[in-house]
Structure formats: structure tokens, C-alpha cells
Amino acid sequence: MLKNIKIHLALSALLVLVCSCADDEGNYNYNEINEIKATGIEASYTAYTGEKLKITPNLNATLDDSTDPDRYTYEWVAINPVKLVMDSKTVIGTNKNFDAELKLPPAKYTVYYFVKDKVTGITWKHEPFTLNVVSSIYEGWMIIGDVDGKPRLDMISILPGVATPRIITDVLDVAGSALKLTGKAVDVECFNQPISSPLIYGIYVTTTENGTARLDPDSFGWTLAQNLAYETVGGSLPTNFGVDFMKSNGSGENLIYSKGDIYYYYRVLQIKYGLPQNKLESETKTFYAAPFIAENGGTFGTPVFYDQTARRFVRYSTSKGTCAPMPPVTGSETALDWNNTNSDLVYMTTSAFNQDENFAVLKNLTSGKFNLLRFNRALAQVYYKEILNAPDFGKATKFAVSPDSGYLFYAVGGKLYEYDNGTQTAKLMLDKGAEEITYINFNPRATNKSKYLIVGSYGTAGKLELYEVPPVNGNLILLNKYEGLCKIVDVAYRGR
């Protein structure tokens, strides 16, 4: 009996509760809010780094009379799913439409589009889409120079399957690199670097204030630990150490020059940059080296330096890390005394001409005349004569040697001459008028372009031209021209 009474009481209480709720219906106000939905965004996009991407979404708002154009704020956020770290989130845009150059390293990103209603305080998220950023810095010419007194790295990008190369100005900024160049442009080099593995590639960029920094070869990323100083023995060089230029005879073998000193790195023998190598084994002090190095085969030959103070050539031993005097030669009209040249070294390089001959231009201190010296890998002199019939040769600022013909090119202002040491005459090849020729060279590491003459000039902007050099002093043939660059200081080729 008691049990039945409890059940009746429970049912009565439940009935009262239900009736109360029914009687209270309509006492609450349910207000609709402004809802936002974006359309017109594709599920995926593919674009090159530095390429302009445009996305124009349509915003559908349920309760907006469109009287307030500043009612919303926007945010485009890219997330690299591979990087499970905080910095994988990058805000790439803050406008309603996305219309900007992509400054993201190559990767496949998930991108979110957020719209915040400032009236309601609610942020609406569009369905995420995929953004596949492809490298636009795969291969091509690297150009360092100055713009308005500041250094800049540009690139002429050559992409697989794309017929027309693309000019990328300020490629570090476009690639989103952490390296910010300051000071003055000095040097850029690209080759298999001497650390870890022959498969690791080195892109080295030098300015007067940054020193020499090594970029990640694919993303152009950079951290302080990638500076050249970290490739030394026990940090023997300062963090902001910078080269004037670098030479690489082969994979894992580098010679660098900086302010009269030369350093060497050879991975096979575990030799790292350390003490200056411009020192004779029989002497206690280093000598001031002229700013030229003839690699001369590296470990397969004998690199050659020039003692600027004593005015003598010296041969470098890669295994000993010191220099020695050159083999004795009696000086004459057709031979140069290596150890007593009485000359300033104006230019020296190793060329691919005639199985890697070395070319040196010297100015005799007594006569003031210029002479051309050629010697082979065995350090035998094969040519030594005065440079004749070469207009304004004493004013030349840039030099280069053709790997095919052995012609010596030199630039004076806006004029480019080709000197034939066989006929001992020079021919005017280019006259750029008011433009200044700021760079000439041949690049042995340029894929299928190693025999092309590279000419950098400057008028109102920098210009890079590639020329074919015909035999028998034929006129240069223009193959490619790229404009809108920095004032060119140095050029390298980023190969694959």
C-alpha cells in the first residue's frame, strides 16, 4: 500500500512540472544573429613562391544591411601540417580578398579563412582549403647587387617545363627568408658545399655587414648557424666573417679570399677553414695575397697565389697548408721570373681553355706596360708577351677569359673589348654608351651555358645579358637579355 502511494506522489509531481513548463512557453526571446557564409573559394590551389595568387570570395550575410563597410575583419591563415610547431601558423592576408605574392616556403598548406563580425563579436570560419606552394627558385641565375645603396639578391628563375625564365627581384623577401641583407653587396656563389655530404648544396651570399651566409638550397631559409664562420675549426673566424670571393675546384674543396688572406677547406682530408694559408713554409709570417686565385686543378694540380708585397707567384700545397716558391725561370722577353716579377698582378684566373690553362695580367712597375702570362697545370709557362693594340687597357676594371678561344675580354666604362693574344690586338665588341658594364665572366657551373659570356650593365636599372662568343673574332651573338635587376656586383648559377 505504501509503495503505491509513493508512485502516485511521483507521478503527480512530474505532471505538475510538465504543466509548469507548458504554461511558461513563450516567456523567452530567441533572436536570430547575423550568420556569414563564404563561397567562391576552391578546394585547392597551386602557385609558385613569389607568384601572385588571387582569391575573391563571396560573403553571404543573413542580417546585414551593408551600411557599414568596416563591420568585418578578415584573416587568411596558412598552416604547414608537417611542422608541428607554433611557427607553422602564418597569417598571409588580412583583407576580404586575397591578392598578394606568396611569401611561403615550398610545402602543402592548409589555409583557413576567418571573418569576424565586429557587431556580434563572432568569428566565422570557412571550410579550409589546400594551398600547394611550389618552389620558383629551383634553378637559375643568382644576382647580387645594390639598389639605392642597399644590397639585394635577385634571381632569374628557370623552371622545368616553363619556356620563359622568370625574373624574381629581392628573392630572399619573396621566399620568406629570415636573412635580411645590409651593408653593400659583395659576392654570391653556388656549388656543392664542403660540409656533411657531396649531395648538400651551398648558396653563399656575402655583404659587408652580414658577412657570408649560407642559404638553404631549396627554401632559401637561414639561421645564424649557417654563416660561414660555423664551417671553421673551433670557431676560428668571427660570426660575421665575410669573403671577398670563393673558388671551388670540385665537390668538397673550397678556397676563400678575405682581405689579403686565403683559407682552405677539403672534406676528404677533414681540413676545415682555420689559419690563413698564404704563408711560405720557410717563413714565419703570412704575406698579403693579391685578390686572385688560380685553382689550377686544386688537389689534382697546384693552386697558385700571388704575394702582393714581394711581387712573386707562389704554389700552394693543399696537404701541407703552406706555400712554396715557384720553380725557377730565367726572366726574358718571352718568360717571366716567377719569384721576381717587378709587377703588380692585375688579374688572374683558371680557364677551361686548352685543358685548364691559367691566365695572368701583370703591369710592369718599371715600364708601365701590361703583359699576359699563360701557364698550364704543371706550372710550365706557355705564353708571355706584352699586351699590344688594346685601347684603354689601363682603365679596364673587369676581365674574363673565354673557355673556347682563350680571348681575354675587358671592360672600360660601357665598352667591352675582346683581346686576341695570337694577333695581339683588341676588338671593340660592345658599346653601351652611357651605361656602365659592372660585371663580365664565364661560369663553368652554369648548366649548358658555361661557354656563354655573361655581361652585367647598369643604366637606370641592372641588366644581364648572355652572349655566344664566335671564333675568329666574330661579333658577339646575343642569346638572352634580362632587365629590371639590381646594379650587378656578382653572378652565380644555381644548378641542379
XYZ file of C-alpha atoms in Angstrom:
496
model
C 0.000 0.000 0.000
C 2.805 2.420 0.930
C 4.580 1.606 -2.316
C 1.516 2.554 -4.387
C 1.201 5.869 -2.539
C 4.853 6.798 -3.393
C 4.281 6.025 -7.054
C 1.170 8.235 -7.179
C 3.041 11.112 -5.494
C 5.918 10.886 -8.026
C 3.546 10.879 -10.979
C 1.661 13.878 -9.571
C 4.922 15.861 -9.166
C 6.002 15.053 -12.739
C 2.612 16.164 -14.069
C 2.847 19.484 -12.215
C 6.365 20.059 -13.655
C 5.261 19.384 -17.219
C 2.288 21.697 -16.877
C 4.502 24.448 -15.461
C 6.832 24.221 -18.453
C 3.896 24.286 -20.808
C 2.458 27.348 -19.122
C 5.885 29.103 -19.318
C 6.267 28.635 -23.112
C 6.909 31.928 -24.892
C 8.421 33.708 -21.915
C 11.976 33.530 -23.606
C 13.015 35.659 -26.633
C 15.083 33.796 -29.271
C 16.823 36.423 -31.503
C 18.493 35.479 -34.788
C 22.090 36.629 -35.306
C 23.978 37.608 -38.417
C 25.431 34.465 -39.989
C 28.197 34.626 -42.602
C 28.981 32.071 -45.239
C 31.764 32.393 -47.819
C 31.524 30.939 -51.299
C 33.771 31.134 -54.359
C 36.799 29.522 -52.715
C 38.148 26.428 -54.453
C 39.080 23.268 -52.581
C 42.737 23.608 -53.624
C 45.187 25.974 -55.306
C 48.735 25.572 -56.667
C 51.118 28.512 -57.014
C 54.850 29.264 -57.160
C 56.649 31.050 -54.354
C 56.599 34.766 -55.077
C 53.724 34.336 -57.514
C 50.639 36.492 -57.105
C 47.610 34.499 -56.013
C 44.117 35.973 -56.209
C 41.070 34.585 -54.384
C 37.831 36.577 -54.378
C 35.271 35.044 -52.014
C 31.599 35.995 -51.986
C 30.283 36.737 -48.494
C 26.633 35.963 -47.796
C 25.382 37.585 -44.578
C 21.904 36.808 -43.247
C 21.354 40.028 -41.261
C 23.447 42.836 -42.738
C 22.048 45.914 -44.438
C 25.533 46.710 -45.873
C 25.538 50.212 -44.416
C 28.806 49.664 -42.502
C 31.725 48.817 -44.823
C 34.047 48.334 -41.817
C 31.851 45.868 -39.991
C 34.153 42.878 -40.585
C 37.807 41.973 -40.158
C 39.480 39.227 -42.167
C 42.337 36.789 -41.745
C 43.873 34.202 -44.064
C 45.922 31.698 -42.056
C 48.242 29.083 -43.621
C 49.297 26.067 -41.575
C 52.020 23.626 -42.585
C 50.747 20.275 -41.262
C 54.232 18.778 -41.460
C 55.587 21.238 -38.898
C 54.027 20.523 -35.549
C 55.326 23.739 -34.023
C 53.834 27.121 -33.270
C 55.573 28.919 -36.132
C 53.811 26.633 -38.621
C 50.866 29.066 -38.444
C 51.347 32.052 -40.762
C 48.950 34.919 -41.393
C 49.215 35.542 -45.136
C 46.438 38.099 -45.579
C 44.111 40.454 -43.700
C 41.814 41.692 -46.465
C 38.474 40.385 -47.692
C 40.054 39.220 -50.933
C 43.433 37.523 -51.111
C 45.510 39.309 -53.731
C 49.223 39.143 -52.929
C 52.523 37.430 -53.671
C 53.028 34.200 -51.758
C 55.961 34.503 -49.384
C 55.853 30.935 -48.131
C 58.499 28.196 -48.390
C 57.512 25.338 -50.719
C 55.058 22.981 -48.948
C 51.444 21.865 -48.937
C 49.500 24.137 -46.598
C 46.030 24.054 -45.077
C 44.545 27.547 -45.294
C 41.695 28.904 -43.169
C 39.647 31.989 -43.984
C 38.246 33.801 -40.935
C 35.658 36.598 -40.967
C 34.907 38.386 -37.707
C 31.679 40.332 -37.240
C 32.613 43.275 -35.014
C 28.945 43.857 -34.120
C 28.305 40.374 -32.693
C 31.927 39.606 -31.838
C 31.598 36.202 -33.522
C 34.283 34.869 -35.890
C 33.121 32.662 -38.749
C 35.480 30.071 -40.242
C 35.274 28.955 -43.863
C 35.914 25.337 -44.754
C 39.749 25.001 -45.051
C 41.341 24.581 -48.450
C 44.694 23.239 -49.659
C 47.421 25.558 -50.949
C 50.301 23.774 -52.670
C 53.253 26.181 -52.842
C 55.800 25.080 -55.442
C 59.395 26.311 -55.498
C 60.054 29.070 -58.019
C 63.734 29.042 -57.050
C 64.520 25.610 -58.453
C 67.324 26.615 -60.832
C 68.735 29.734 -62.461
C 70.993 32.766 -62.226
C 71.626 34.305 -58.810
C 72.496 38.016 -58.973
C 73.685 40.118 -56.060
C 73.946 43.873 -56.331
C 72.809 47.168 -54.904
C 69.602 49.184 -55.231
C 69.521 52.716 -53.826
C 72.672 51.964 -51.861
C 71.307 48.760 -50.305
C 72.193 45.145 -51.183
C 69.676 42.885 -52.904
C 69.661 39.325 -54.189
C 67.746 38.779 -57.438
C 67.152 35.593 -59.395
C 66.425 34.639 -62.975
C 64.399 31.517 -62.290
C 64.419 28.653 -64.794
C 61.596 26.186 -64.124
C 61.188 22.704 -65.622
C 58.730 22.772 -68.500
C 58.430 26.576 -68.476
C 59.782 28.194 -71.631
C 60.314 31.746 -70.367
C 62.566 32.327 -67.327
C 61.061 34.435 -64.588
C 62.800 37.447 -63.025
C 62.419 37.489 -59.250
C 63.646 40.698 -57.662
C 64.545 40.526 -53.967
C 64.252 36.746 -53.990
C 65.013 36.480 -50.253
C 61.920 38.500 -49.436
C 59.818 36.590 -51.953
C 60.952 33.258 -50.482
C 60.230 34.453 -46.950
C 63.874 34.031 -45.906
C 64.958 35.213 -42.475
C 68.153 36.653 -43.978
C 67.917 40.436 -44.363
C 70.819 41.889 -46.328
C 72.540 45.030 -45.059
C 75.654 46.965 -45.997
C 76.956 46.614 -49.562
C 76.730 43.665 -51.930
C 79.960 41.676 -52.257
C 79.622 38.116 -53.571
C 77.313 35.199 -54.392
C 78.469 31.621 -55.026
C 76.686 28.325 -55.750
C 78.321 24.878 -55.615
C 78.448 21.611 -53.711
C 79.480 22.786 -50.297
C 82.275 21.189 -48.283
C 80.226 20.017 -45.316
C 78.453 16.777 -44.423
C 77.878 15.284 -47.861
C 78.641 15.890 -51.538
C 74.877 15.926 -52.067
C 74.457 19.015 -49.911
C 74.442 22.187 -51.970
C 75.719 25.575 -50.910
C 74.369 29.007 -51.830
C 76.639 31.586 -50.194
C 75.679 35.265 -50.059
C 78.066 37.961 -48.820
C 77.570 41.605 -47.880
C 79.813 43.976 -45.961
C 77.640 43.792 -42.836
C 76.088 40.322 -42.950
C 79.339 38.536 -43.684
C 78.981 35.286 -45.636
C 75.717 33.417 -45.066
C 74.782 30.010 -46.452
C 71.170 29.687 -47.593
C 69.084 26.538 -47.559
C 69.358 25.496 -51.223
C 65.645 24.815 -51.689
C 63.785 27.248 -49.451
C 66.483 29.964 -49.057
C 65.898 29.688 -45.329
C 68.641 30.889 -42.989
C 69.736 30.822 -39.365
C 72.856 32.322 -37.806
C 74.392 28.849 -37.527
C 74.522 28.731 -41.342
C 77.099 31.521 -41.540
C 80.470 30.566 -42.989
C 82.115 31.080 -39.595
C 80.465 27.832 -38.430
C 82.382 25.860 -41.073
C 85.698 26.628 -39.369
C 87.892 24.787 -36.889
C 86.639 25.637 -33.422
C 85.050 28.934 -34.446
C 88.361 30.435 -35.518
C 86.618 33.144 -37.553
C 84.144 35.781 -36.269
C 80.419 35.158 -36.705
C 80.063 37.900 -39.303
C 83.154 36.807 -41.243
C 82.806 37.625 -44.921
C 84.717 36.607 -48.026
C 85.672 38.787 -50.955
C 85.217 35.756 -53.226
C 85.184 31.955 -53.173
C 86.659 29.343 -55.510
C 85.603 25.708 -55.750
C 87.594 23.381 -57.952
C 85.388 20.411 -57.117
C 82.889 18.996 -54.667
C 84.038 19.489 -51.098
C 87.078 21.606 -51.973
C 86.973 25.364 -51.419
C 89.388 28.271 -51.398
C 88.176 31.568 -49.987
C 89.779 35.009 -50.058
C 89.208 37.754 -47.498
C 91.189 40.972 -47.062
C 94.564 39.605 -48.124
C 94.179 36.159 -46.554
C 93.313 32.819 -48.167
C 91.653 29.881 -46.371
C 91.131 26.285 -47.497
C 88.545 23.551 -46.899
C 88.910 19.955 -48.100
C 86.423 17.430 -46.815
C 88.331 14.287 -47.890
C 91.223 15.122 -45.560
C 88.960 16.749 -42.948
C 90.691 20.092 -43.455
C 88.436 22.971 -42.364
C 88.831 26.710 -42.647
C 91.214 27.789 -39.922
C 94.530 29.587 -40.231
C 95.396 31.649 -43.326
C 97.183 29.567 -45.964
C 99.070 32.443 -47.585
C 102.354 31.628 -45.887
C 105.564 30.129 -47.187
C 106.711 27.053 -45.285
C 110.168 28.635 -44.909
C 108.810 31.886 -43.442
C 107.127 32.746 -40.144
C 104.635 35.390 -41.240
C 101.808 35.363 -43.725
C 102.110 37.510 -46.823
C 99.390 39.803 -48.199
C 97.839 37.865 -51.062
C 96.582 39.668 -54.160
C 92.810 39.239 -54.649
C 93.114 36.433 -57.203
C 93.421 32.648 -57.006
C 94.267 30.260 -59.830
C 92.681 26.997 -58.635
C 94.765 25.102 -61.226
C 93.088 21.759 -60.571
C 93.027 22.015 -56.787
C 94.237 18.758 -55.243
C 94.747 17.378 -58.776
C 97.125 20.205 -59.616
C 98.701 23.089 -57.721
C 96.745 26.222 -56.786
C 98.677 29.434 -57.332
C 98.584 32.620 -55.226
C 100.388 35.952 -55.658
C 102.407 37.608 -52.909
C 101.468 41.235 -53.412
C 104.222 42.605 -51.162
C 107.153 40.649 -52.598
C 105.577 40.579 -56.077
C 106.035 36.877 -56.656
C 103.888 33.881 -57.568
C 103.744 31.018 -55.053
C 102.401 27.475 -55.296
C 100.105 26.133 -52.624
C 100.255 22.636 -51.148
C 96.749 21.500 -50.180
C 98.132 18.726 -47.962
C 100.690 20.871 -46.107
C 98.591 24.019 -45.823
C 101.535 26.219 -46.793
C 103.080 27.713 -49.915
C 106.409 27.235 -51.634
C 108.374 29.207 -54.250
C 107.611 28.549 -57.910
C 110.101 26.544 -59.995
C 112.943 28.843 -61.104
C 112.609 30.518 -64.519
C 115.124 32.928 -66.003
C 113.333 36.118 -66.950
C 113.365 37.200 -70.609
C 111.109 38.802 -73.208
C 109.227 35.511 -73.527
C 109.456 34.218 -69.950
C 108.679 35.675 -66.547
C 110.769 35.178 -63.422
C 108.066 33.814 -61.098
C 109.903 34.867 -57.977
C 110.812 38.401 -59.028
C 108.167 39.778 -61.366
C 108.677 43.507 -60.696
C 104.979 43.732 -61.485
C 101.562 44.230 -59.966
C 99.061 41.469 -60.618
C 96.027 42.996 -62.348
C 94.034 39.795 -62.964
C 94.404 36.018 -62.677
C 92.084 33.068 -63.259
C 91.982 29.417 -64.267
C 90.136 28.944 -67.562
C 88.806 25.817 -69.256
C 90.724 26.890 -72.363
C 93.342 24.429 -73.628
C 92.831 21.900 -70.816
C 92.501 24.400 -67.988
C 95.193 26.966 -68.637
C 95.816 29.794 -66.183
C 95.812 33.427 -67.352
C 97.512 36.309 -65.539
C 97.685 40.004 -66.471
C 100.594 41.954 -64.962
C 101.704 45.566 -65.045
C 105.453 46.095 -65.060
C 106.487 48.671 -62.446
C 109.455 49.960 -64.463
C 107.964 50.251 -67.947
C 104.290 50.601 -67.023
C 103.495 48.068 -69.754
C 100.962 45.269 -69.419
C 101.904 41.664 -70.087
C 99.863 38.487 -70.452
C 101.120 35.257 -68.902
C 99.647 31.818 -69.563
C 100.760 28.684 -67.724
C 99.472 25.130 -67.529
C 98.630 22.811 -64.649
C 102.253 21.629 -64.469
C 103.298 25.266 -63.892
C 105.027 25.483 -67.254
C 104.758 28.900 -68.904
C 103.237 28.569 -72.380
C 102.873 32.253 -73.284
C 104.338 35.538 -72.084
C 104.035 38.663 -74.213
C 103.205 42.331 -73.953
C 99.575 43.297 -74.471
C 99.536 45.491 -77.575
C 96.900 47.388 -79.552
C 94.386 47.272 -76.693
C 92.571 50.632 -76.310
C 92.212 51.944 -72.750
C 93.526 48.681 -71.310
C 94.989 50.537 -68.340
C 91.492 51.736 -67.429
C 89.946 48.251 -67.512
C 88.034 47.244 -64.389
C 86.594 43.844 -65.336
C 88.179 40.828 -67.045
C 87.136 37.380 -68.285
C 88.681 34.585 -70.380
C 86.732 32.618 -72.981
C 86.897 28.848 -72.315
C 86.667 28.158 -76.066
C 89.052 30.606 -77.700
C 91.194 31.939 -74.883
C 90.158 35.502 -75.782
C 90.710 37.971 -72.947
C 87.694 40.230 -72.502
C 87.987 43.517 -70.653
C 85.541 46.305 -69.858
C 86.100 50.049 -69.702
C 83.029 52.069 -68.708
C 80.332 50.990 -71.161
C 82.713 49.417 -73.679
C 83.649 45.753 -73.939
C 86.776 44.632 -75.804
C 87.990 41.223 -76.919
C 91.770 40.768 -76.896
C 93.244 38.067 -79.135
C 96.697 37.183 -77.763
C 97.531 35.427 -81.031
C 97.264 38.603 -83.123
C 97.965 40.871 -80.115
C 95.052 43.122 -80.990
C 91.776 44.062 -79.318
C 88.381 44.489 -80.961
C 85.511 46.575 -79.625
C 82.634 44.115 -79.143
C 80.014 46.190 -77.297
C 79.457 49.903 -76.764
C 76.689 50.587 -74.293
C 77.107 54.338 -74.346
C 76.196 55.893 -71.006
C 75.569 52.504 -69.418
C 78.293 51.071 -67.172
C 79.440 47.481 -67.531
C 79.603 46.279 -63.933
C 80.268 42.562 -64.451
C 81.724 40.147 -67.032
C 82.544 36.481 -66.645
C 82.082 32.905 -67.817
C 80.518 30.448 -65.376
C 81.808 26.855 -65.552
C 78.936 25.587 -63.368
C 76.137 27.059 -65.487
C 74.143 24.164 -66.932
C 74.567 24.159 -70.738
C 75.690 27.787 -70.537
C 79.312 27.532 -69.396
C 80.652 28.910 -72.684
C 78.415 31.976 -72.721
C 79.845 35.386 -71.914
C 77.883 36.973 -69.057
C 77.635 40.766 -69.204
C 76.056 42.822 -66.434
C 75.403 46.500 -67.102
C 73.650 49.395 -65.421
C 71.784 52.435 -66.728
C 68.621 53.206 -64.805
C 68.415 49.548 -63.712
C 70.547 46.456 -63.861
C 70.637 44.254 -66.945
C 72.107 40.780 -67.513
C 72.949 39.525 -70.997
C 74.296 36.203 -72.267
C 76.380 36.122 -75.445
C 77.772 33.410 -77.654
C 81.444 34.021 -78.499
C 82.118 33.068 -82.142
C 85.606 32.060 -83.347
C 87.906 34.254 -85.444
C 86.885 37.441 -83.626
C 83.306 37.232 -84.883
C 80.716 39.600 -83.472
C 79.072 38.541 -80.226
C 75.659 36.886 -80.604
C 73.080 37.973 -78.036
C 71.212 34.944 -76.698
C 69.297 36.242 -73.673
C 68.601 39.589 -72.039
C 67.096 40.162 -68.593
C 66.231 43.649 -67.343
C 64.934 45.296 -64.176
C 67.634 43.851 -61.922
C 69.841 45.347 -59.214
C 73.142 47.044 -60.088
C 75.048 43.810 -60.616
C 78.096 43.107 -58.461
C 78.350 39.331 -58.813
C 76.577 36.440 -60.567
C 76.396 32.712 -59.849
C 74.369 29.817 -61.251
C 72.143 27.730 -59.019
C 72.306 24.381 -60.839
C 70.614 21.058 -60.331
